[in-house]
Coordinates of C-alpha atoms and ligand atoms in Angstrom, one line a residue:
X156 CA 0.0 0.0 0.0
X157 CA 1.4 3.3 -1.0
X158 CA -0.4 5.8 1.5
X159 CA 0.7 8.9 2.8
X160 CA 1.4 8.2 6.7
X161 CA 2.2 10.0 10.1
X162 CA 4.4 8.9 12.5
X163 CA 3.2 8.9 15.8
X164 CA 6.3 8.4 18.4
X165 CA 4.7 6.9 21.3
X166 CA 6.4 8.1 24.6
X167 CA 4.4 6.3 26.5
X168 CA 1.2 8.1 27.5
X169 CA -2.0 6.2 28.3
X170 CA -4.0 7.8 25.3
X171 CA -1.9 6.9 22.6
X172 CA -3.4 4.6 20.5
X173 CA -6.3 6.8 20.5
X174 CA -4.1 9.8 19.1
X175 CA -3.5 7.1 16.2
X176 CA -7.3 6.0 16.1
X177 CA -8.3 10.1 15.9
X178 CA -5.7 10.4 12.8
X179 CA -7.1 7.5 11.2
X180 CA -10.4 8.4 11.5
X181 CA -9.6 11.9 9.6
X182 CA -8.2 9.9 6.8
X183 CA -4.8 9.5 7.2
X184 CA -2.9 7.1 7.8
X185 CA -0.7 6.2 10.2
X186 CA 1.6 3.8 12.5
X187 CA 2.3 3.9 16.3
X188 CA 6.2 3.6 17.2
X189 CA 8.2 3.2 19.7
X190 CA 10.4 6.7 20.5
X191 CA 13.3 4.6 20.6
X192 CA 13.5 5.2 16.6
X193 CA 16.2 6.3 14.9
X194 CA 16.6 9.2 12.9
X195 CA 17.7 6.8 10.4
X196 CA 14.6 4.7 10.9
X197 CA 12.6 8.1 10.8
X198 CA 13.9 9.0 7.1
X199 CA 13.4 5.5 5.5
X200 CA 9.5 6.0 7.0
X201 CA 8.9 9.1 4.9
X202 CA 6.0 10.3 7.4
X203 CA 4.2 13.5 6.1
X204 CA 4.3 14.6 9.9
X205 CA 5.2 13.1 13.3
X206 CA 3.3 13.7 16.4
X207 CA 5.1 12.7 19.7
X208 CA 2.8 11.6 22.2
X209 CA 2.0 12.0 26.0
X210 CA 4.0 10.2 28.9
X211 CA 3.8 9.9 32.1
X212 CA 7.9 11.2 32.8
X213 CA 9.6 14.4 33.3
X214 CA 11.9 15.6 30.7
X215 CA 14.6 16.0 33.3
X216 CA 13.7 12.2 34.7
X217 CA 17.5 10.6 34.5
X218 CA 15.6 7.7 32.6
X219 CA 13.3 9.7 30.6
X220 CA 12.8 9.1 26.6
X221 CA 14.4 11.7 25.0
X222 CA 14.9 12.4 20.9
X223 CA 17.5 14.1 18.8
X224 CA 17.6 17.1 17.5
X225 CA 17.7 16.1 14.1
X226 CA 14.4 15.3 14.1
X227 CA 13.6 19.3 13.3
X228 CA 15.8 19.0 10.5
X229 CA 13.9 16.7 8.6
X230 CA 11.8 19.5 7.1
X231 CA 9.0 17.0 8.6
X232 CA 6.1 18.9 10.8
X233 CA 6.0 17.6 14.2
X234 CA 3.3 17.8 16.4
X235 CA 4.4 17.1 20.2
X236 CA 1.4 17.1 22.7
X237 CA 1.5 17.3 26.4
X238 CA 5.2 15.8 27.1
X239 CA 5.5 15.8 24.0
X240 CA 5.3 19.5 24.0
X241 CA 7.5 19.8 26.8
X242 CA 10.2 17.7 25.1
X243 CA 10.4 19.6 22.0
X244 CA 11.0 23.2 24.4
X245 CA 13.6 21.3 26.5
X246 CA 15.1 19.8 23.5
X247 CA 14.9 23.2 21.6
X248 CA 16.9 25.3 24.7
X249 CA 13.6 25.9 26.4
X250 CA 12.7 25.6 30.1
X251 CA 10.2 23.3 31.6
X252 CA 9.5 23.2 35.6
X253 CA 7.8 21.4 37.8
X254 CA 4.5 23.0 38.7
X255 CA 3.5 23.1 42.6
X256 CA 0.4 21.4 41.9
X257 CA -0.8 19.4 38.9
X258 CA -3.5 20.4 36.8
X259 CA -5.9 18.3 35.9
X260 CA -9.8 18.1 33.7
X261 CA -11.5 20.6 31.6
X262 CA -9.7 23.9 31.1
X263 CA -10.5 27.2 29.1
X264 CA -7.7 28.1 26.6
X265 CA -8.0 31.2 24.2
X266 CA -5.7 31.8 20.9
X267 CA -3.5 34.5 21.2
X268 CA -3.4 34.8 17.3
X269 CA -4.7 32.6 14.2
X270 CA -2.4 30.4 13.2
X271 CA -2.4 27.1 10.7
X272 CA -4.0 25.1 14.3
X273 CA -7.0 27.7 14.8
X274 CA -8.9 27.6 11.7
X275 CA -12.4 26.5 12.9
X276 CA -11.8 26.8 16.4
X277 CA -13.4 29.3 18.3
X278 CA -11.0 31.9 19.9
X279 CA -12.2 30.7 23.2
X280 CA -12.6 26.7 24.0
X281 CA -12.7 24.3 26.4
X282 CA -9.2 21.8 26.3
X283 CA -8.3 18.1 28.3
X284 CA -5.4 18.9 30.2
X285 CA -3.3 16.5 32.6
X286 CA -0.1 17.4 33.4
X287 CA 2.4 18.4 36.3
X288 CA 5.4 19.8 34.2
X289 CA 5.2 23.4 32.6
X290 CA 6.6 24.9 29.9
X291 CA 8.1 28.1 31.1
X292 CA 10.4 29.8 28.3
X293 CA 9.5 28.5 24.8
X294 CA 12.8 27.6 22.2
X295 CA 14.1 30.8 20.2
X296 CA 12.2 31.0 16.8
X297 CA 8.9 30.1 18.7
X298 CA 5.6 32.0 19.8
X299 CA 2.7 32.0 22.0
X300 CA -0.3 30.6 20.1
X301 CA -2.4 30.0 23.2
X302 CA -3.1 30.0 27.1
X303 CA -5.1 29.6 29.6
X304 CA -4.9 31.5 32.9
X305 CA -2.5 28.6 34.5
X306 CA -0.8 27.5 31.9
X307 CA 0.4 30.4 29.8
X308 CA 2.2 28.1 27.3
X309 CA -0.7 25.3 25.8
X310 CA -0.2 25.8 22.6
X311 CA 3.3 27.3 21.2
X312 CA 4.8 26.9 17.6
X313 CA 7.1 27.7 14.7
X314 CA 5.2 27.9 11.8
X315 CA 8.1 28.4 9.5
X316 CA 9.3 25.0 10.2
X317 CA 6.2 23.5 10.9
X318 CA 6.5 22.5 14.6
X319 CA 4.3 22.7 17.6
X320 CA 3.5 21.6 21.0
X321 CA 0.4 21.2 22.4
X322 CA 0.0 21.4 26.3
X323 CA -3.5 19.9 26.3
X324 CA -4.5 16.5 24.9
X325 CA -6.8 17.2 21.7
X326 CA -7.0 13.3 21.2
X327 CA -9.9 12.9 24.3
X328 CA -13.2 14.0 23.8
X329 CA -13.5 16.9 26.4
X330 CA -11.4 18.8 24.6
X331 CA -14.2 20.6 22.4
X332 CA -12.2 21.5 19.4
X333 CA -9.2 18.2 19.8
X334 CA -10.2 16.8 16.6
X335 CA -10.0 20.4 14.5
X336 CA -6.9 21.0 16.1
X337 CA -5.7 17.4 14.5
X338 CA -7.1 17.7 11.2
X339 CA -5.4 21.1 11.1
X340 CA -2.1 19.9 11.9
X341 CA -2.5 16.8 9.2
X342 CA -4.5 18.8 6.3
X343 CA -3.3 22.6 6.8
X344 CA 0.6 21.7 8.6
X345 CA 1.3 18.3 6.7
X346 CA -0.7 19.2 3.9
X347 CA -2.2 15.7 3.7
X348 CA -4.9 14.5 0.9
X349 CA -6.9 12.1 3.0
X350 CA -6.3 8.9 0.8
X351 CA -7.2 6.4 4.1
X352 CA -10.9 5.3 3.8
X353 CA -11.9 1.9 4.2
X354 CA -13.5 1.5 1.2
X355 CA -9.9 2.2 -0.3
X356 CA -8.7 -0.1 2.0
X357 CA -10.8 -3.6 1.1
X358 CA -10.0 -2.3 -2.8
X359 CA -6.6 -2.9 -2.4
X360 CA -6.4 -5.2 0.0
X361 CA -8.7 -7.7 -2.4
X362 CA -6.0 -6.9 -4.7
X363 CA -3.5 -7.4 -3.1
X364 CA -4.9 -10.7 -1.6
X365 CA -5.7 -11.8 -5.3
X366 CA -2.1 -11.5 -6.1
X367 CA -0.8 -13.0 -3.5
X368 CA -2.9 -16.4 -3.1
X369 CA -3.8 -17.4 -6.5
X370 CA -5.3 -20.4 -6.8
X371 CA -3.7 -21.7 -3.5
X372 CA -6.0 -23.5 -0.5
X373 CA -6.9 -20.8 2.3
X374 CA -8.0 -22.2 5.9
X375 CA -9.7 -20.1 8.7
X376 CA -10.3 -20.8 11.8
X377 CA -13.9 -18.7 12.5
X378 CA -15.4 -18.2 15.7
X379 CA -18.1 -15.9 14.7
X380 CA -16.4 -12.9 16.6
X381 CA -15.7 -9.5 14.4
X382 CA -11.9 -10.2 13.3
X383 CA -12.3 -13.6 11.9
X384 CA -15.7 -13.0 10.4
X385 CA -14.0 -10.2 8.8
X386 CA -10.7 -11.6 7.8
X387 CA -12.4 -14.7 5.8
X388 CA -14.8 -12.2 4.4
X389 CA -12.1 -10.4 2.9
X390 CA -10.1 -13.2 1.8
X391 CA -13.4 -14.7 0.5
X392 CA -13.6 -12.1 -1.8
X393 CA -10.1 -12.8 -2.9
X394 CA -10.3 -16.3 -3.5
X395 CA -13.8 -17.6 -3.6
X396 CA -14.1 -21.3 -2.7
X397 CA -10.7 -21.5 -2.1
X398 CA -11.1 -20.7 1.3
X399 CA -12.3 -23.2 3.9
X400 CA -13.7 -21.6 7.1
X401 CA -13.8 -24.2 10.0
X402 CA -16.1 -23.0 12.7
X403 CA -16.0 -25.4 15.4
X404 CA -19.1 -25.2 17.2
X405 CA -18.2 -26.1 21.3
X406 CA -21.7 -25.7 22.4
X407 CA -21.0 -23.2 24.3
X408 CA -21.9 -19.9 22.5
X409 CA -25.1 -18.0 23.4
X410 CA -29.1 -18.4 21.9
X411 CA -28.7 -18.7 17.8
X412 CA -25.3 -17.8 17.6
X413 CA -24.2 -20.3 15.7
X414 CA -27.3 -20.7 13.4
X415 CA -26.1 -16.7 13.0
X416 CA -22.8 -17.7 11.8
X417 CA -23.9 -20.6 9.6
X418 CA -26.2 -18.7 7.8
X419 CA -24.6 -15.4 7.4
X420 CA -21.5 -17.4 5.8
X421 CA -22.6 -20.5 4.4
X422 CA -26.1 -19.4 2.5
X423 CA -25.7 -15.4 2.6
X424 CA -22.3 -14.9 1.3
X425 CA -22.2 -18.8 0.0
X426 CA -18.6 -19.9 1.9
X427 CA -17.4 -22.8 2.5
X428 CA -18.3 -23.3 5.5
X429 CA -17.6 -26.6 7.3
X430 CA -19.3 -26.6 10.7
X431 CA -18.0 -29.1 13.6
X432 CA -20.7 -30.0 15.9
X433 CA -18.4 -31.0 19.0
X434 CA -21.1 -29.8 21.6
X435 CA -21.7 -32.9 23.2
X436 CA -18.1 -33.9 23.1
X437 CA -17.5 -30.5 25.2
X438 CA -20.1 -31.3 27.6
X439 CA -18.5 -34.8 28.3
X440 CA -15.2 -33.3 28.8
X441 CA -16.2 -30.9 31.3
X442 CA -18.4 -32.6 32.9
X443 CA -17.3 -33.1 37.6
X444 CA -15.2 -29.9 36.6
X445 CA -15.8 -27.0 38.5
X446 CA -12.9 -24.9 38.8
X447 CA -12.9 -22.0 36.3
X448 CA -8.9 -22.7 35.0
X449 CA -9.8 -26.5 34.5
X450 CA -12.6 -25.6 32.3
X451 CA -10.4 -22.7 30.4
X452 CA -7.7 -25.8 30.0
X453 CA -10.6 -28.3 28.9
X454 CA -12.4 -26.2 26.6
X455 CA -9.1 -24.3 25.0
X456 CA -7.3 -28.2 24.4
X457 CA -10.6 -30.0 23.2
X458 CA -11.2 -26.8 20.7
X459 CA -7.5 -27.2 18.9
X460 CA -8.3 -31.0 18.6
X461 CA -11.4 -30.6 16.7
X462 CA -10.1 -28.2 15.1
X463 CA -7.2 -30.2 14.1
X464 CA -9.7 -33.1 13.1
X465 CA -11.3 -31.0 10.3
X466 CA -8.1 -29.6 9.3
X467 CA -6.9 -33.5 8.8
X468 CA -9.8 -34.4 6.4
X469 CA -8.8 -31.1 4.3
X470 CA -4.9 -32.0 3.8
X471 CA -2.9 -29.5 3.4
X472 CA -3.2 -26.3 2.6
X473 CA -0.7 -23.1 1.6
X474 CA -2.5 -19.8 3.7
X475 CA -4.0 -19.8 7.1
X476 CA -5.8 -16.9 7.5
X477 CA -5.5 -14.9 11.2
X478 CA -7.7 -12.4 12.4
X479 CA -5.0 -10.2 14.5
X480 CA -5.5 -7.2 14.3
X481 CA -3.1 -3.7 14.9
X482 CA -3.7 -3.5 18.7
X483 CA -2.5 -7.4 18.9
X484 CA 0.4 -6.4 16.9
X485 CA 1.5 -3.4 19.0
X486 CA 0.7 -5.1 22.2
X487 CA 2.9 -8.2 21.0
X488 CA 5.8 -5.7 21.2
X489 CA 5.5 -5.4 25.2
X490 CA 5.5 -7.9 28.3
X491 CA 2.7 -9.0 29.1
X492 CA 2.0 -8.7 32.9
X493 CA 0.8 -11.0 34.6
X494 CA -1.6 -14.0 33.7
X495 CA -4.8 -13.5 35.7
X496 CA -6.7 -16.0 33.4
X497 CA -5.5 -18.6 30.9
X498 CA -7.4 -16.8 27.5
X499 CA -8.6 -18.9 25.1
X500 CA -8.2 -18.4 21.1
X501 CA -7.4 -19.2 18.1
X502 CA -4.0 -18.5 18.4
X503 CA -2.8 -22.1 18.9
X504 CA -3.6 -23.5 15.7
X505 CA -0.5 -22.8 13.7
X506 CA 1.5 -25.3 15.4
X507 CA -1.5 -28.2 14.5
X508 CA -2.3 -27.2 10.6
X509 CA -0.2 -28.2 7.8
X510 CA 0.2 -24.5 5.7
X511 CA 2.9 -22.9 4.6
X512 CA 2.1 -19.1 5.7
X513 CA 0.2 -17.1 7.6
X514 CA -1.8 -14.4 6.0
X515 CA -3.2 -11.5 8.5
X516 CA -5.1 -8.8 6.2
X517 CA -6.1 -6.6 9.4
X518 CA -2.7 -6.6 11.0
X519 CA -2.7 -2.4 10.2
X520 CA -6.3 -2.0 11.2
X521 CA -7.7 -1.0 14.6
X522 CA -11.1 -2.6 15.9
X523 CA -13.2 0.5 14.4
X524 CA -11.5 0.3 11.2
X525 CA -12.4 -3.8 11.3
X526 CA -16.2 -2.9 11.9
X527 CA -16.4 -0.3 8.7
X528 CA -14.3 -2.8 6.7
X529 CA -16.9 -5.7 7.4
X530 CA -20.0 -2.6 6.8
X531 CA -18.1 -2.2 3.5
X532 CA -18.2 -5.8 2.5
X533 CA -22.3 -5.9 3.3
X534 CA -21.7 -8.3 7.0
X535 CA -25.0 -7.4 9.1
X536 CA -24.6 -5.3 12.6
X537 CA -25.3 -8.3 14.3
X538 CA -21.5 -9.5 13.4
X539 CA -20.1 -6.3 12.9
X540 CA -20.8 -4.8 16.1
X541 CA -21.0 -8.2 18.1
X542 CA -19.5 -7.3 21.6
X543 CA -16.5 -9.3 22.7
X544 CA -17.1 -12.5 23.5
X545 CA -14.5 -15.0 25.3
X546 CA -13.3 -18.1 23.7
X547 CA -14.7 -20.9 26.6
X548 CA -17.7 -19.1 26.0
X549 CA -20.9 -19.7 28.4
X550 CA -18.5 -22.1 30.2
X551 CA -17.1 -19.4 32.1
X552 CA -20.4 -17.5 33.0
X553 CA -21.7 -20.6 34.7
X554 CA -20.4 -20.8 38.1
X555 CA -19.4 -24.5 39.2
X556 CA -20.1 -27.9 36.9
X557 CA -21.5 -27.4 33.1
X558 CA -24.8 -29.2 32.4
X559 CA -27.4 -28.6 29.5
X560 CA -30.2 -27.4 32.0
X561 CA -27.6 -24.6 33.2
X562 CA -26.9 -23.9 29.7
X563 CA -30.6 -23.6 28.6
X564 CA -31.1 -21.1 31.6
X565 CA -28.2 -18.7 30.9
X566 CA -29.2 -18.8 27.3
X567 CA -32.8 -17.6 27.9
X568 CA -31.8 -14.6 30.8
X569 CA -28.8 -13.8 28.8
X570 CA -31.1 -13.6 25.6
X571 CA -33.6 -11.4 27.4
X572 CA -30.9 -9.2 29.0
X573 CA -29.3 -8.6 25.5
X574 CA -33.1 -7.6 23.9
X575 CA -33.7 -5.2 26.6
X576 CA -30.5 -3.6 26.3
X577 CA -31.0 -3.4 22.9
X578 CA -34.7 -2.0 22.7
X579 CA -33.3 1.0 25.1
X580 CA -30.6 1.7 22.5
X581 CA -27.9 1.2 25.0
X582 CA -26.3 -1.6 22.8
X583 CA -23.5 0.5 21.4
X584 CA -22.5 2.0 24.3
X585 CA -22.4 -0.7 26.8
X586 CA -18.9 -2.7 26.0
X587 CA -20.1 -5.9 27.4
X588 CA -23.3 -7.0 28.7
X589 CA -24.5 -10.7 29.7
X590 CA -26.2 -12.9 32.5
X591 CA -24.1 -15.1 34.7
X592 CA -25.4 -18.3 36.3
X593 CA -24.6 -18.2 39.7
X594 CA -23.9 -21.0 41.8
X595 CA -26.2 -20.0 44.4
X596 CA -29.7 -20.5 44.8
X597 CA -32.3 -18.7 47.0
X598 CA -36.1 -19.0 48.6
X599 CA -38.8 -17.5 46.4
X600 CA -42.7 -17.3 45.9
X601 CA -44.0 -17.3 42.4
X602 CA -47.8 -17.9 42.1
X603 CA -48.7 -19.2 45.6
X604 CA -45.6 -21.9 45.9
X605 CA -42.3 -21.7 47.5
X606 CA -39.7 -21.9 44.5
X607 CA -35.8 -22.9 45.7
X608 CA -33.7 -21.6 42.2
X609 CA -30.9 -19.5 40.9
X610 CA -30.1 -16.4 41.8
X611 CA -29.1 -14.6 37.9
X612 CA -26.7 -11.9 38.1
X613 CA -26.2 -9.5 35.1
X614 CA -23.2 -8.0 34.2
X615 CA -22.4 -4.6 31.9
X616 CA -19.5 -2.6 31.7
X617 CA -18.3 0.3 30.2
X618 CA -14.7 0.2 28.7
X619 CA -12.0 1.4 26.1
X620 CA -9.9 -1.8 26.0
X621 CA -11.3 -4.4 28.5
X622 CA -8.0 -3.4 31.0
X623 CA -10.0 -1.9 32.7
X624 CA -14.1 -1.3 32.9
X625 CA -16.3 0.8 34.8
X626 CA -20.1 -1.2 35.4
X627 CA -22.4 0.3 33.3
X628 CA -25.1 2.8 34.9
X629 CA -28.3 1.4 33.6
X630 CA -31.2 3.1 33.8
X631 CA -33.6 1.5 37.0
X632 CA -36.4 1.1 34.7
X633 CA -34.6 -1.1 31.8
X634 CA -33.0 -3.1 34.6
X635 CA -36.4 -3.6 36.4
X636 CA -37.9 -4.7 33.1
X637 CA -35.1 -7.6 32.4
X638 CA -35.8 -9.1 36.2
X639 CA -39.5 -9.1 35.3
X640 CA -38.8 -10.9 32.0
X641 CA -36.4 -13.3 33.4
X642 CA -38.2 -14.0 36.2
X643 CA -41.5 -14.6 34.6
X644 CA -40.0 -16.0 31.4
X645 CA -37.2 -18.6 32.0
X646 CA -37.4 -21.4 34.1
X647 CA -35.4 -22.0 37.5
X648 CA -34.6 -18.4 38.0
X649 CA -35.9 -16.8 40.7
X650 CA -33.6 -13.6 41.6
X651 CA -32.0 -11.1 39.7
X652 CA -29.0 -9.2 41.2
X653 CA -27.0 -6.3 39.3
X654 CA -22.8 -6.3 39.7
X655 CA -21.6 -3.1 40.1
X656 CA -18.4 -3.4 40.7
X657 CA -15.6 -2.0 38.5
X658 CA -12.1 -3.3 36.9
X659 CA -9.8 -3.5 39.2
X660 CA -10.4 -5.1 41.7
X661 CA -12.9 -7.3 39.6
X662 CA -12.8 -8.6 36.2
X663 CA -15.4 -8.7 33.4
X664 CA -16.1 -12.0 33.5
X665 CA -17.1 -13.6 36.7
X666 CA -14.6 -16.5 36.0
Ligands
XMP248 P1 -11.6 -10.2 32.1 O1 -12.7 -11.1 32.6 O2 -10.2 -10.8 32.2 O3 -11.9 -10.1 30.5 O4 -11.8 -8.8 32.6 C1 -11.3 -9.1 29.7 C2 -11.8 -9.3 28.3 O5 -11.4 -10.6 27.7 C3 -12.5 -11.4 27.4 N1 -12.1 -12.8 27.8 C4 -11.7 -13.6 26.9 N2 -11.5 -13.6 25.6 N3 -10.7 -15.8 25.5 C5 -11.0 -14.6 24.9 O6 -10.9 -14.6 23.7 C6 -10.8 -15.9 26.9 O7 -10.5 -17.0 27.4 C7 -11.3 -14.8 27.6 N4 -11.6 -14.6 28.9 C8 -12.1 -13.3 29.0 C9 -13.7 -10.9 28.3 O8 -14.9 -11.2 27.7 C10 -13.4 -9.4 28.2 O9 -13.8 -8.8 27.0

């Protein structure tokens, strides 16, 4: 692909993947690297612009990221925001102190003058700002383009050679005019045409794709989440028949989800689709165990067996086709911190299917970009917008053993619980929302009998990433209606309960 691209040099603030999502999303393309880049490395990019990022260090931190000098003589704009900022006045001869106190939330900055940034913005807006460190004497060559009255440097630049800083962070959404100030920057500083669209994208990507494959054999693994379903899409467009999508079906995935996939693939967009019916093979495996790690092991082995199975009566074949996506690629890059659960997917299956390559079409997209891909190629919202969903699937929302009469239960609440959610028009904003089966049951009267059932606890959360999550505040009246439904619609349920706790100290799932 021969796009125009910005570099953004990540320095290791916790919004910068969204300062690459925002540029994206104005139609331009770009990459997240590590500041650790050489000027060498920089040049054989050829970005249009660089923006540095946020961080959470001080530039005079003895192990703080720093970045050469050179980099303003690359005739490159650069764009540095919040430490960013800072680091191109300290590197420039500026000064940058430590504030007293921080300064923190919603902030009103005014231009001092119009300038490339300003066009569109009002003189006087409201900014994001979250910082300790000030800029206190801006680099020779520079001026004041904006304050507020505590920070009298938030936005300072050189508009001969194209460079700024930013004080504030225009990536996050309380900052009113953030996006302007970025499409400024990439279409009045960088000069950018806006050749990133996703409709562009799946053009050349089918291209590409066609070029690459042929006439070889294409496997995929498809689970019926949003990657996979739009990887073999895209592929399916390259190749036709000559992709195989297994989609092992554990038994395990919610009401007429995998009739959804089946008929979506196999008779909507006529794949070759080869379903593995391995429910009640699942169900024997995991049946006596209770503990939540024994079922992740189970359900993860048993999955890459069956798997392997179909892949056996296929032979082999030259392309496997991966659903990673840029965030997986990025996060590959770091350590991983601890393992709180053992996750489940399909990234096990290289090592039990004879191909000769791996082929990963979305490895430069973020999730967004996935979803308007798979609108572009016609896929329904119910797979394009299908919240996350984890590998062992109900297995893991069912406290304790695994039985069919547990499964039929959480099926029907979770069912009802996703409706509701749905007919308020919260479905988009929630992140994750489900029914759990508790192991617990309780004393109730329905009709004029005692009942002794479950107690069914729903779960939604609000999140960016699923690192952390904050429990969704559902209105009382959309809540009330789901324990009425459940209660007088699905058998052996008898109490609702809401979880409202938040990530940490909890997780999403309950298991
Ligand atoms: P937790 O429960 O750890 O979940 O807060 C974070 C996110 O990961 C999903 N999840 C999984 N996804 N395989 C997956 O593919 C798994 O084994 C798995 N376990 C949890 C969970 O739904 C949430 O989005």
């Amino acid at each position: 692909m021969n796009h125009e691209k910005v570099l953004v040099l990540d320095f290791g603030g916790q919004y910068n993947q969204l300062i690459a999502r925002r540029v994206r999303d104005l139609g331009v393309y770009c990459e997240l690297k590590p500041c650790s880049m050489t000027i060498e490395e920089i040049r054989k990019f050829s970005p249009i612009g660089i923006i540095f990022t946020g961080g959470p260090n001080s530039v005079y931190d003895e192990h703080s990221p720093h970045i050469s000098k050179e980099v303003f003589d690359l005739g490159i704009p650069v764009l540095g925001i919040c430490y960013g900022a800072q680091l191109i006045a300290h590197t420039l001869n500026g000064k940058v102190e430590h504030a007293e106190k921080g300064e923190y939330g919603k902030r009103e900055f005014s231009f001092a003058k119009e300038c490339l940034l300003s066009e569109g913005i009002p003189q006087t807006s409201v900014c994001w700002m979250s910082h300790t460190d000030l800029i206190s004497e801006i680099p020779a060559g520079f001026e004041v383009l904006a304050s507020t009255p505590t920070c009298p440097v938030t936005l300072f630049g050189n508009e001969d050679k194209r460079v700024y800083g930013v004080q504030f962070h225009p990536e996050v959404v309380h900052s009113e005019y953030g996006n302007d100030l970025l499409k400024n920057f990439l279409y009045r500083v960088c000069r950018a045409a806006g050749d990133w669209t996703m409709k562009n994208f799946v053009g050349e990507q089918v291209a590409l794709l066609k070029e690459k494959l042929g006439n070889k054999k294409v496997l995929c693994a498809m689970s019926g989440g949003v990657d996979s379903a739009v990887a073999a899409t895209l592929v399916h467009k390259a190749v036709g028949e000559n992709l195989i999508c297994v989609f092992v079906d554990h038994g395990l995935l919610r009401k007429g989800e995998a009739d959804e996939v089946v008929n979506v693939f196999k008779y909507g967009l006529k794949m070759n689709l080869i379903k593995a019916d391995a429910s009640e093979i699942f169900l024997q495996k995991l049946k006596g165990a209770d503990d939540p790690e024994k079922k992740r092991k189970i359900i993860g082995s048993l999955f890459i067996k069956v798997f392997e199975e179909e892949a056996k009566k296929i032979g082999a074949v030259d392309f496997l086709v991966q659903g990673t996506i840029y965030p997986d690629v990025i996060e590959s890059g770091k350590d991983k911190s601890d393992v709180i659960k053992s996750h489940h997917n399909v990234g096990g299956l290289p090592s039990v299917v004879d191909f000769k390559e791996i082929i990963e079409p979305l490895r430069d997209l973020f999730k967004d970009e996935v979803r308007k891909v798979g609108t572009e190629l016609g896929l329904p919202d119910s797979i394009v917008y299908r919240q996350p969903f984890p590998g062992p699937g109900l297995a893991i929302r069912i406290m304790g053993e695994i039985t069919k009469e547990k499964l039929a239960t959480l099926r029907e609440a979770d069912f009802i619980f996703r409706e509701e959610i749905k007919n308020a028009g919260l479905s988009r904003e929630i992140w994750q929302y489900f029914a759990v089966l508790t192991n617990c049951k309780t004393v109730g009267v329905q009709g004029d009998a005692r009942t002794y059932e479950n107690v069914i606890a729903l779960r939604a959360v609000t999140s960016v990433d699923a690192m952390t999550a904050d429990w969704a505040r559902i209105p009382y009246d959309v809540l009330e209606k789901v324990s009425t439904r459940i209660t007088n619609e699905v058998r052996h349920a008898n109490k609702i309960v809401y979880d409202i706790t938040s990530k940490p100290p909890s997780t999403i799932e309950w298991e």
